GROMACS .gro file of C-alpha atoms in nm:
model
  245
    1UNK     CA    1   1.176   3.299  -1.020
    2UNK     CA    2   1.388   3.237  -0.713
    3UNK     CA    3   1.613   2.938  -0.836
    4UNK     CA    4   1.766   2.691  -0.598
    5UNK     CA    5   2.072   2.559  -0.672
    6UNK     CA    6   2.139   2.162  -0.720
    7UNK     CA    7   2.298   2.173  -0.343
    8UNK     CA    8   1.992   2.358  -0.183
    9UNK     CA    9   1.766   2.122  -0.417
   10UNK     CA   10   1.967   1.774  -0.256
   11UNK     CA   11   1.901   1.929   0.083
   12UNK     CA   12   1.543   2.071   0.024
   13UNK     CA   13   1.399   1.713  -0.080
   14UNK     CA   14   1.649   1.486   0.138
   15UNK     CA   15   1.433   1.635   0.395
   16UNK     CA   16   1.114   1.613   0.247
   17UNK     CA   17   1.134   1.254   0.162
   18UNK     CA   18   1.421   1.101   0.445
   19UNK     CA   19   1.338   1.182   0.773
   20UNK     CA   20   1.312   1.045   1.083
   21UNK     CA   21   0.973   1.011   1.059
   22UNK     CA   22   0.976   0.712   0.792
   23UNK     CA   23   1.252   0.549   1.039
   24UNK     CA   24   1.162   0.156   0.973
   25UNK     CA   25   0.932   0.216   0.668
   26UNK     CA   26   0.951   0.214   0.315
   27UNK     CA   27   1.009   0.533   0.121
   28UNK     CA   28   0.781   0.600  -0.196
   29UNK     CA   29   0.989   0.841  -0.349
   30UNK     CA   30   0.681   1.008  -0.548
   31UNK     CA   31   0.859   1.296  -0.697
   32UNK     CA   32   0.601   1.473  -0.882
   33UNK     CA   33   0.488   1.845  -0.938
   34UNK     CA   34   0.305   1.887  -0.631
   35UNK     CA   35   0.583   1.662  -0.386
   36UNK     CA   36   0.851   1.961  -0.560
   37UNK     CA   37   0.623   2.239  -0.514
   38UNK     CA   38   0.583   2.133  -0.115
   39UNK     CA   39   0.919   2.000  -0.072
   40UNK     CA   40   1.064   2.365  -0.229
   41UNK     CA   41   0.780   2.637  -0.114
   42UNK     CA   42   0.765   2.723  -0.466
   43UNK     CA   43   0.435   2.729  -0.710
   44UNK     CA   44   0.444   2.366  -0.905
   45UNK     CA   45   0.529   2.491  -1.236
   46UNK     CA   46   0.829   2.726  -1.060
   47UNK     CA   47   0.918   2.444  -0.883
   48UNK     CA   48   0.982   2.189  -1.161
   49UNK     CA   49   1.191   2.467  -1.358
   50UNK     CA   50   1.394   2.538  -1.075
   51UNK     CA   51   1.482   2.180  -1.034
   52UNK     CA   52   1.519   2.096  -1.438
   53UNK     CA   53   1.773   2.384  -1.411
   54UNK     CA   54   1.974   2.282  -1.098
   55UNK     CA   55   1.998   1.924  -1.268
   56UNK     CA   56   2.079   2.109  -1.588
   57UNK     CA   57   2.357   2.293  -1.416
   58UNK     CA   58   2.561   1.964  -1.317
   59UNK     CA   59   2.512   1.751  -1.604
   60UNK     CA   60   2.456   2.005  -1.880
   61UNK     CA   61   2.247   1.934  -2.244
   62UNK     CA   62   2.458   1.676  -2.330
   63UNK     CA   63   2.374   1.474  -2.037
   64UNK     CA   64   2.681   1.434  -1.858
   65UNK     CA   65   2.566   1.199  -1.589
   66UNK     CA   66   2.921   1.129  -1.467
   67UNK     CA   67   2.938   1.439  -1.337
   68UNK     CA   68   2.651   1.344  -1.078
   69UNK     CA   69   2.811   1.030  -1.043
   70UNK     CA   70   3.175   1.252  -0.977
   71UNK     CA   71   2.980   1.453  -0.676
   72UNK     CA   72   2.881   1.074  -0.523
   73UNK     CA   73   3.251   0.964  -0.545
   74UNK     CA   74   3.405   1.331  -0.329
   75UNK     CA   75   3.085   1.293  -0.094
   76UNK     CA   76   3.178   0.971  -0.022
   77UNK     CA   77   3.543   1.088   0.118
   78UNK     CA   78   3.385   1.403   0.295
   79UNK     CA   79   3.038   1.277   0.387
   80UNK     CA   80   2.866   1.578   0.434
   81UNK     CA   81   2.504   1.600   0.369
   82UNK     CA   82   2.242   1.441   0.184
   83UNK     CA   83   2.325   1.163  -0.106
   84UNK     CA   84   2.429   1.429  -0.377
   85UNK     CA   85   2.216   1.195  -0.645
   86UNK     CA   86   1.854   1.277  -0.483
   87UNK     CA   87   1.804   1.606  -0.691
   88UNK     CA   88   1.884   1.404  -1.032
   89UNK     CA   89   1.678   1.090  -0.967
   90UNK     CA   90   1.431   1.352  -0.862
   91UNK     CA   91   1.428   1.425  -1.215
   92UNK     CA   92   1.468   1.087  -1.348
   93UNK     CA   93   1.086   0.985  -1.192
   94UNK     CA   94   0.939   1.306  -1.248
   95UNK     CA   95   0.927   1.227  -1.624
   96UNK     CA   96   0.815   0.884  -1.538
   97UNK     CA   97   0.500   1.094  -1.456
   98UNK     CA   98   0.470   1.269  -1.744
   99UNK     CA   99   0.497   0.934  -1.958
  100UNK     CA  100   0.102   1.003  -2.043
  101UNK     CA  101  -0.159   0.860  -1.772
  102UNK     CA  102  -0.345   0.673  -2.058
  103UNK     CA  103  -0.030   0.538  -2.269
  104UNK     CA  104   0.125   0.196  -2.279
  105UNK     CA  105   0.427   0.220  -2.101
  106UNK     CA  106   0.723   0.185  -2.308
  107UNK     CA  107   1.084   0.329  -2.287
  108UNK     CA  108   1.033   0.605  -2.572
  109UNK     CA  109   0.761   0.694  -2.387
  110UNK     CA  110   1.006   0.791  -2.068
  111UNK     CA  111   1.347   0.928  -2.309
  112UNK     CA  112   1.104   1.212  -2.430
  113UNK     CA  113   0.963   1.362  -2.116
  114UNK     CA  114   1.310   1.300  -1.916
  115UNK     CA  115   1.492   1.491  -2.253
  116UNK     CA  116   1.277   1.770  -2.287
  117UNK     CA  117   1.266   1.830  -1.856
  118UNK     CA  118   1.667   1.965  -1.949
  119UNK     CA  119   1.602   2.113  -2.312
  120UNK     CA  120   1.245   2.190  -2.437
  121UNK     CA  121   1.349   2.201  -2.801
  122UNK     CA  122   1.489   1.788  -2.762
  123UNK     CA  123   1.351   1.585  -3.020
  124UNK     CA  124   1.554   1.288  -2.993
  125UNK     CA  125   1.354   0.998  -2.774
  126UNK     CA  126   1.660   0.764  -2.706
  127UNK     CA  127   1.841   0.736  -2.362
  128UNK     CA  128   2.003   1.078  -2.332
  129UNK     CA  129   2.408   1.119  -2.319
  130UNK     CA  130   2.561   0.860  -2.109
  131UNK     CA  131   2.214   0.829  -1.868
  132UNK     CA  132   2.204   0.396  -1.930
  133UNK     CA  133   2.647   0.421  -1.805
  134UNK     CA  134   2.554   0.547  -1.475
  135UNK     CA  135   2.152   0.527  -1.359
  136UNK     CA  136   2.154   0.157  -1.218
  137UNK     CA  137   2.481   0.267  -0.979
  138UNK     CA  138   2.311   0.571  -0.887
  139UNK     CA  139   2.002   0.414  -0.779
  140UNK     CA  140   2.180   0.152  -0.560
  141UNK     CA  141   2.365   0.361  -0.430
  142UNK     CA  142   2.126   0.598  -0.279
  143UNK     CA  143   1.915   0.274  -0.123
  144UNK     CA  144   2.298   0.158   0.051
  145UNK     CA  145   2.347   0.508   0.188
  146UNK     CA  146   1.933   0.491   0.335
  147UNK     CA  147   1.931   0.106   0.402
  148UNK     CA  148   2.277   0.057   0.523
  149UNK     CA  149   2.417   0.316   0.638
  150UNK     CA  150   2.140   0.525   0.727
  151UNK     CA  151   2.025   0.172   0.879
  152UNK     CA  152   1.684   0.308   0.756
  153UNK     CA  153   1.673   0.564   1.056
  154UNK     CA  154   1.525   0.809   0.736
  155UNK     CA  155   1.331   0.551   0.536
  156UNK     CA  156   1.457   0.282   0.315
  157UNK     CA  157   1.422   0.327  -0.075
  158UNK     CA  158   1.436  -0.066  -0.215
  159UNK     CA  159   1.586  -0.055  -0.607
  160UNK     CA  160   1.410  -0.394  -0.711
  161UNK     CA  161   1.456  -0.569  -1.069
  162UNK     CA  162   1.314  -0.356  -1.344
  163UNK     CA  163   1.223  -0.637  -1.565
  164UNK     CA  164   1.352  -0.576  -1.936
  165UNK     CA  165   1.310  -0.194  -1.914
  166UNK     CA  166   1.629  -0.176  -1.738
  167UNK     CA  167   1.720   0.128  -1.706
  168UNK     CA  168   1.382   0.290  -1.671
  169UNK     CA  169   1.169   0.095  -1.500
  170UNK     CA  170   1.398   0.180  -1.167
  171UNK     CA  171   1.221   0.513  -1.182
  172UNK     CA  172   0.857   0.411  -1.291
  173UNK     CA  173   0.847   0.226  -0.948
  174UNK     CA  174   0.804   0.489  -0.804
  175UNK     CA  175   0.559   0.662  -1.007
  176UNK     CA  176   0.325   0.425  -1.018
  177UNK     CA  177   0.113   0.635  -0.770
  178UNK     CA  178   0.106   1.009  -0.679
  179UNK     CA  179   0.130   1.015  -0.355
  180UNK     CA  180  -0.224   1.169  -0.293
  181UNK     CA  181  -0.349   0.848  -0.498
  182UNK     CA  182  -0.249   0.627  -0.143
  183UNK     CA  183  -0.510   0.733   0.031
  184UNK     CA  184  -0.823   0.631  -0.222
  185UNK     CA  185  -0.698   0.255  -0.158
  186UNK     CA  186  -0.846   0.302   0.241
  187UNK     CA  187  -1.152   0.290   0.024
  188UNK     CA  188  -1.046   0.039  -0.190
  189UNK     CA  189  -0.959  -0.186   0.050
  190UNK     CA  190  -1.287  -0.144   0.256
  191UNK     CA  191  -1.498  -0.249  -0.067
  192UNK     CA  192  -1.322  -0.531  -0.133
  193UNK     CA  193  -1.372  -0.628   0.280
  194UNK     CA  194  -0.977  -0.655   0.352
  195UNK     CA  195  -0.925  -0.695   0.736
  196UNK     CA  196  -0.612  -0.609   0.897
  197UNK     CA  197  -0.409  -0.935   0.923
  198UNK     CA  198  -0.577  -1.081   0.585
  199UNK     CA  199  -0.343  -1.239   0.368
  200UNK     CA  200  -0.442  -1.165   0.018
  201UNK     CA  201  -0.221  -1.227  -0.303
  202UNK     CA  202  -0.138  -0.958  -0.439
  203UNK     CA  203  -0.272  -1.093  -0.818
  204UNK     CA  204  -0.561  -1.109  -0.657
  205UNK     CA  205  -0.586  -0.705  -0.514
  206UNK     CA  206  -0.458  -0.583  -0.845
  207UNK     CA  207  -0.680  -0.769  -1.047
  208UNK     CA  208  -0.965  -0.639  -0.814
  209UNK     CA  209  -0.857  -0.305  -0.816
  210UNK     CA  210  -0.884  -0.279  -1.192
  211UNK     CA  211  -1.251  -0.360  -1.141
  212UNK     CA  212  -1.289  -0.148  -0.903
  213UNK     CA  213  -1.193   0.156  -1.072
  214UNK     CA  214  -1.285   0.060  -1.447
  215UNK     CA  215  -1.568   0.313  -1.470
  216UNK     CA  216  -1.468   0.576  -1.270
  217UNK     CA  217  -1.380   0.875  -1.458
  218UNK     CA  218  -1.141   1.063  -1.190
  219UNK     CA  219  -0.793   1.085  -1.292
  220UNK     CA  220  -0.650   0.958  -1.004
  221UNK     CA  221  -0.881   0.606  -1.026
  222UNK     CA  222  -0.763   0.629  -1.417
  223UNK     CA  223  -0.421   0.590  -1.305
  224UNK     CA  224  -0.500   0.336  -1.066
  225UNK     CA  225  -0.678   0.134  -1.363
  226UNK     CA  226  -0.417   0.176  -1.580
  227UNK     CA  227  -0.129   0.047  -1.335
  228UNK     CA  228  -0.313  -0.249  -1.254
  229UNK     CA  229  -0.445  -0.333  -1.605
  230UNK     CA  230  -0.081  -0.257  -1.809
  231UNK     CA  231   0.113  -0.552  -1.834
  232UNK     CA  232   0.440  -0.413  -1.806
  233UNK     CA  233   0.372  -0.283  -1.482
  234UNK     CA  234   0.204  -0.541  -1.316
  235UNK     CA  235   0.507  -0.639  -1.110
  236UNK     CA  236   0.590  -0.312  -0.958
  237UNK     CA  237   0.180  -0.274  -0.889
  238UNK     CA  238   0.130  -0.551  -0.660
  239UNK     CA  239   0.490  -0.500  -0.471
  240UNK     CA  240   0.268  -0.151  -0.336
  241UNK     CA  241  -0.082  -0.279  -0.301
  242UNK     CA  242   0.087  -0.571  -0.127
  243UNK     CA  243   0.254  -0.299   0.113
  244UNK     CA  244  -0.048  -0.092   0.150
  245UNK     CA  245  -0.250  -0.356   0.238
   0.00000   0.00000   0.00000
């Protein structure tokens, strides 16, 4: 396997997701196998090893995260580059993904997926090293460096409240769809005969979307169903159906 390294990583997916096309919109910063396997050239499996290991280089397996944290602080006073943070929140929503499609969400849920990303034989399911010390400052400050002083030329990534999951639910906002799942809501939206310019609450789409795709048995309408039928993530559901509409 032909490994990148965490600097070639923060470049490779600044790229992908910043760019001058998304000047003026609203990033969803989808990182999932097939967003790293497109973002790096690699196959999907080589690409999420290749990234595990770059994080894995910088923070180590006992979760260093001020080290990641240390590389924001010097870029600050050089400013060269991408926001040195993307490749390890990369990570962070990439095991948001691999919470399970079909189970509640729930923090335990994330710790696992997130541990075993860096160490395959991690059996502990708590908030790794010092991960909850640094992942809030992190976050915000990648959506200053896009929204302010990127003026959102590249995008702009919003870090809204994460309700009681505090630390994790700033990642599951952005996995709450893959990004190929966007484009079945055209469809959705059709059905349920939304116009361009109607104003719709967004209860109202997500409760109609879980009818909508109660019976369908592709994984990508699962998903959808399970997003706008869970509870916990009702919040962060309607923020995007409100946008895509």
């Amino acid at each position: 396997m032909s490994d990148l390294s965490y600097e070639q990583w923060t470049e490779r997916l600044g790229r992908f997701f910043f760019d001058s096309a998304h000047d003026g919109e609203e990033i969803l910063f989808a990182v999932d196998d097939a967003a790293l396997a497109e973002a790096s050239g690699f196959e999907e499996t080589e690409a999420v090893a290749s990234l595990a290991l770059a994080v894995r280089s910088v923070i180590g397996s006992a979760w260093a995260v001020e080290r990641v944290s240390s590389r924001v602080r010097r870029w600050k006073h050089d400013r060269g580059g991408d926001h040195p943070a993307i490749p390890f929140l990369a990570l962070t929503v990439l095991a948001a993904f691999r919470m399970g499609e079909h189970a509640r969400f729930a923090a335990h849920n994330y710790y696992v997926p997130l541990r075993r990303l860096i160490d395959h034989d991690d059996r502990d399911e708590g908030p790794p090293g010092s991960f909850t010390d640094h992942i809030e400052w992190l976050w915000r400050d990648l959506s200053a460096w896009a929204n302010v002083e990127l003026n959102g030329r590249r995008g702009s990534i919003e870090v809204r409240d994460p309700g009681h999951h505090r630390y994790v639910g700033l990642a599951v906002q952005h996995a709450l769809f893959k990004m190929a799942d966007l484009r079945h809501l055209d469809a959705f939206f059709r059905r349920i005969g939304l116009d361009p310019g109607d104003e719709v609450p967004a209860a109202q789409l997500r409760r109609a979307l879980a009818v909508w795709t109660a019976d369908r048995p592709e994984p990508w309408a699962q998903r959808l169903h399970r997003l706008s039928t869970d509870p916990d993530l009702a919040a962060h559901c309607e923020i995007v159906l409100e946008r895509e509409a």
